[in-house]
Coordinates of N, CA and C in Angstrom, one line a residue:
X219 N 113.5 -104.3 -173.3 CA 113.8 -105.7 -173.4 C 115.3 -106.0 -173.3
X220 N 116.1 -105.2 -173.9 CA 117.6 -105.4 -173.9 C 118.1 -105.2 -172.5
X221 N 117.6 -104.2 -171.7 CA 118.1 -104.0 -170.4 C 117.7 -105.2 -169.5
X222 N 116.5 -105.6 -169.6 CA 116.0 -106.7 -168.8 C 116.9 -108.0 -169.0
X223 N 117.2 -108.3 -170.3 CA 117.8 -109.6 -170.6 C 119.4 -109.5 -170.6
X224 N 119.9 -108.3 -171.0 CA 121.3 -108.2 -171.2 C 122.0 -107.2 -170.3
X225 N 121.2 -106.5 -169.6 CA 121.8 -105.5 -168.7 C 122.3 -104.2 -169.3
X226 N 122.0 -104.1 -170.6 CA 122.4 -102.9 -171.4 C 121.3 -102.5 -172.4
X227 N 121.0 -101.3 -172.4 CA 119.9 -100.9 -173.3 C 120.1 -101.1 -174.8
X228 N 121.4 -101.1 -175.2 CA 121.7 -101.1 -176.6 C 122.3 -102.4 -177.1
X229 N 122.6 -103.4 -176.2 CA 123.2 -104.6 -176.6 C 122.4 -105.4 -177.6
X230 N 121.1 -105.4 -177.4 CA 120.2 -106.2 -178.3 C 120.3 -105.6 -179.8
X231 N 120.3 -104.3 -179.9 CA 120.5 -103.6 -181.2 C 121.8 -104.1 -181.8
X232 N 122.9 -104.1 -181.1 CA 124.2 -104.5 -181.6 C 124.2 -105.9 -181.9
X233 N 123.7 -106.8 -181.1 CA 123.6 -108.2 -181.4 C 122.9 -108.5 -182.7
X234 N 121.7 -107.9 -182.8 CA 120.9 -108.1 -184.0 C 121.6 -107.6 -185.2
X235 N 122.2 -106.4 -185.1 CA 123.0 -105.9 -186.3 C 124.1 -106.8 -186.7
X236 N 124.9 -107.3 -185.8 CA 126.0 -108.2 -186.1 C 125.5 -109.5 -186.7
X237 N 124.4 -110.0 -186.1 CA 123.8 -111.3 -186.5 C 123.3 -111.2 -187.9
X238 N 122.8 -110.1 -188.3 CA 122.2 -109.9 -189.6 C 123.2 -109.4 -190.7
X239 N 124.2 -108.8 -190.3 CA 125.1 -108.1 -191.2 C 125.9 -109.0 -192.2
X240 N 126.2 -110.2 -191.8 CA 127.0 -111.0 -192.6 C 128.4 -110.5 -192.8
X241 N 129.1 -110.8 -193.9 CA 130.5 -110.4 -194.1 C 130.7 -109.0 -194.3
X242 N 129.6 -108.2 -194.6 CA 129.7 -106.8 -194.8 C 130.0 -106.0 -193.5
X243 N 129.6 -106.6 -192.4 CA 129.9 -106.1 -191.1 C 129.0 -104.9 -190.7
X244 N 129.3 -104.4 -189.5 CA 128.5 -103.3 -188.9 C 129.5 -102.2 -188.5
X245 N 129.1 -101.0 -188.9 CA 129.9 -99.8 -188.4 C 129.1 -99.2 -187.2
X246 N 129.7 -99.0 -186.1 CA 129.0 -98.5 -184.9 C 128.4 -97.1 -185.2
X247 N 129.1 -96.3 -186.0 CA 128.6 -95.0 -186.3 C 127.3 -95.1 -187.2
X248 N 127.3 -96.0 -188.1 CA 126.1 -96.2 -189.0 C 124.9 -96.8 -188.1
X249 N 125.2 -97.7 -187.3 CA 124.2 -98.3 -186.4 C 123.6 -97.2 -185.5
X250 N 124.5 -96.4 -184.9 CA 124.1 -95.3 -184.0 C 123.2 -94.3 -184.8
X251 N 123.6 -94.0 -186.0 CA 122.8 -93.0 -186.8 C 121.4 -93.6 -187.1
X252 N 121.3 -94.9 -187.4 CA 120.1 -95.6 -187.7 C 119.1 -95.6 -186.5
X253 N 119.7 -95.6 -185.2 CA 118.9 -95.7 -184.0 C 118.8 -94.3 -183.3
X254 N 119.5 -93.3 -184.0 CA 119.4 -91.9 -183.4 C 120.0 -91.8 -182.0
X255 N 121.1 -92.5 -181.8 CA 121.8 -92.4 -180.5 C 123.3 -92.2 -180.8
X256 N 124.0 -91.7 -179.7 CA 125.5 -91.5 -179.9 C 126.2 -92.9 -180.1
X257 N 127.2 -92.9 -180.9 CA 127.9 -94.2 -181.2 C 128.5 -94.7 -179.9
X258 N 128.8 -93.9 -179.0 CA 129.4 -94.3 -177.7 C 128.6 -95.3 -176.9
X259 N 127.3 -95.3 -177.1 CA 126.4 -96.3 -176.4 C 126.7 -97.7 -176.8
X260 N 127.4 -97.9 -177.9 CA 127.7 -99.3 -178.3 C 129.1 -99.7 -178.0
X261 N 129.9 -98.8 -177.5 CA 131.3 -99.2 -177.2 C 131.5 -100.3 -176.2
X262 N 130.8 -100.2 -175.0 CA 130.9 -101.2 -174.0 C 130.4 -102.5 -174.4
X263 N 129.2 -102.6 -175.0 CA 128.8 -103.9 -175.5 C 129.7 -104.5 -176.6
X264 N 130.2 -103.7 -177.4 CA 131.1 -104.2 -178.5 C 132.4 -104.7 -177.9
X265 N 132.9 -104.0 -176.9 CA 134.1 -104.4 -176.2 C 133.9 -105.8 -175.6
X266 N 132.8 -106.0 -175.0 CA 132.4 -107.3 -174.4 C 132.5 -108.4 -175.4
X267 N 131.8 -108.1 -176.6 CA 131.8 -109.1 -177.6 C 133.2 -109.4 -178.2
X268 N 134.0 -108.4 -178.4 CA 135.3 -108.5 -178.9 C 136.1 -109.4 -177.9
X269 N 136.0 -109.1 -176.6 CA 136.8 -109.8 -175.6 C 136.4 -111.2 -175.5
X270 N 135.1 -111.5 -175.8 CA 134.6 -112.9 -175.7 C 134.9 -113.7 -177.0
X271 N 135.4 -113.0 -178.0 CA 135.7 -113.6 -179.3 C 134.5 -113.8 -180.1
X272 N 133.4 -113.1 -179.8 CA 132.2 -113.2 -180.6 C 132.1 -112.2 -181.7
X273 N 132.9 -111.2 -181.7 CA 132.9 -110.2 -182.7 C 134.4 -110.0 -183.1
X274 N 134.6 -109.6 -184.4 CA 135.9 -109.3 -184.9 C 135.9 -108.0 -185.6
X275 N 137.0 -107.2 -185.3 CA 137.2 -105.9 -185.9 C 137.9 -106.2 -187.3
X276 N 137.3 -105.7 -188.3 CA 137.9 -105.8 -189.7 C 139.0 -104.9 -189.9
X277 N 139.9 -105.2 -190.8 CA 141.0 -104.3 -191.2 C 140.4 -103.0 -191.7
X278 N 141.1 -101.9 -191.4 CA 140.6 -100.6 -191.9 C 140.4 -100.5 -193.4
X279 N 139.4 -99.9 -193.9 CA 139.2 -99.6 -195.3 C 140.0 -98.4 -195.7
X280 N 140.9 -98.5 -196.6 CA 141.7 -97.3 -197.0 C 140.8 -96.1 -197.3
X281 N 141.2 -94.9 -196.7 CA 140.4 -93.7 -197.0 C 139.1 -93.6 -196.2
X282 N 138.8 -94.5 -195.4 CA 137.6 -94.5 -194.6 C 137.8 -94.4 -193.1
X283 N 137.1 -93.5 -192.4 CA 137.4 -93.4 -191.0 C 136.6 -94.4 -190.1
X284 N 135.5 -94.9 -190.7 CA 134.7 -95.8 -189.9 C 135.4 -97.2 -189.8
X285 N 135.1 -97.8 -188.6 CA 135.6 -99.1 -188.4 C 134.5 -100.1 -188.5
X286 N 134.7 -101.3 -189.0 CA 133.7 -102.3 -189.3 C 134.0 -103.5 -188.4
X287 N 132.9 -104.1 -188.0 CA 133.0 -105.3 -187.1 C 132.0 -106.4 -187.7
X288 N 132.4 -107.6 -187.6 CA 131.6 -108.7 -188.0 C 131.4 -109.7 -186.8
X289 N 130.4 -110.5 -186.9 CA 130.2 -111.6 -186.0 C 131.3 -112.7 -186.3
X290 N 131.8 -113.3 -185.2 CA 132.7 -114.4 -185.4 C 132.0 -115.5 -186.1
X291 N 132.8 -116.6 -186.4 CA 132.2 -117.8 -187.0 C 131.5 -118.7 -186.0
X292 N 131.5 -118.3 -184.8 CA 130.9 -119.1 -183.7 C 129.5 -119.5 -184.0
X293 N 129.1 -120.7 -183.7 CA 127.7 -121.2 -184.1 C 126.7 -120.5 -183.2
X294 N 127.0 -119.8 -182.1 CA 126.1 -119.1 -181.3 C 125.3 -118.1 -182.1
X295 N 125.9 -117.6 -183.2 CA 125.3 -116.5 -183.9 C 124.0 -116.9 -184.6
X296 N 123.8 -118.2 -185.0 CA 122.6 -118.7 -185.5 C 121.4 -118.5 -184.5
X297 N 121.7 -118.8 -183.3 CA 120.8 -118.7 -182.2 C 120.5 -117.2 -181.9
X298 N 121.6 -116.4 -181.9 CA 121.4 -115.0 -181.6 C 120.5 -114.3 -182.7
X299 N 120.7 -114.7 -183.9 CA 119.9 -114.2 -185.0 C 118.4 -114.4 -184.7
X300 N 118.0 -115.6 -184.4 CA 116.6 -116.0 -184.2 C 116.2 -115.3 -182.9
X301 N 117.0 -115.3 -181.8 CA 116.6 -114.6 -180.6 C 116.4 -113.1 -180.8
X302 N 117.3 -112.5 -181.5 CA 117.1 -111.0 -181.7 C 115.9 -110.7 -182.5
X303 N 115.5 -111.5 -183.5 CA 114.3 -111.3 -184.2 C 113.1 -111.4 -183.3
X304 N 113.1 -112.5 -182.5 CA 111.9 -112.7 -181.7 C 111.8 -111.6 -180.6
X305 N 112.9 -111.2 -180.0 CA 112.8 -110.2 -179.0 C 112.4 -108.9 -179.6
X306 N 112.9 -108.5 -180.7 CA 112.4 -107.3 -181.4 C 111.0 -107.3 -181.7
X307 N 110.5 -108.5 -182.1 CA 109.0 -108.6 -182.4 C 108.2 -108.4 -181.1
X308 N 108.7 -109.0 -180.0 CA 108.0 -108.8 -178.7 C 108.0 -107.3 -178.3
X309 N 109.2 -106.7 -178.5 CA 109.3 -105.3 -178.1 C 108.4 -104.4 -178.9
X310 N 108.3 -104.7 -180.2 CA 107.4 -103.9 -181.1 C 105.9 -104.1 -180.6
X311 N 105.5 -105.3 -180.3 CA 104.1 -105.5 -179.9 C 103.8 -104.9 -178.5
X312 N 104.8 -104.6 -177.7 CA 104.5 -104.1 -176.4 C 104.7 -102.6 -176.3
X313 N 105.1 -101.9 -177.4 CA 105.2 -100.5 -177.4 C 103.9 -99.8 -177.5

């Protein structure tokens, strides 16, 4: 579903994670581990979101190597949250 709609196999996972994460944010390495893929698969989609101003890189946490990202305050994220849930439901039903 992600490839069909977004042109990237992992963009839907990233969008959904950012939309649901709230202020705690998303670590690409944690997301990758949860989906059993290399973290690098999320770099290009994340770069796109950062450049569009839809994602924000948080300041580093002292003593931690992971970088955290949050969805921007843009109102599009309400729609993304609903869309991601619906698309994931469709994907699960078609597996």
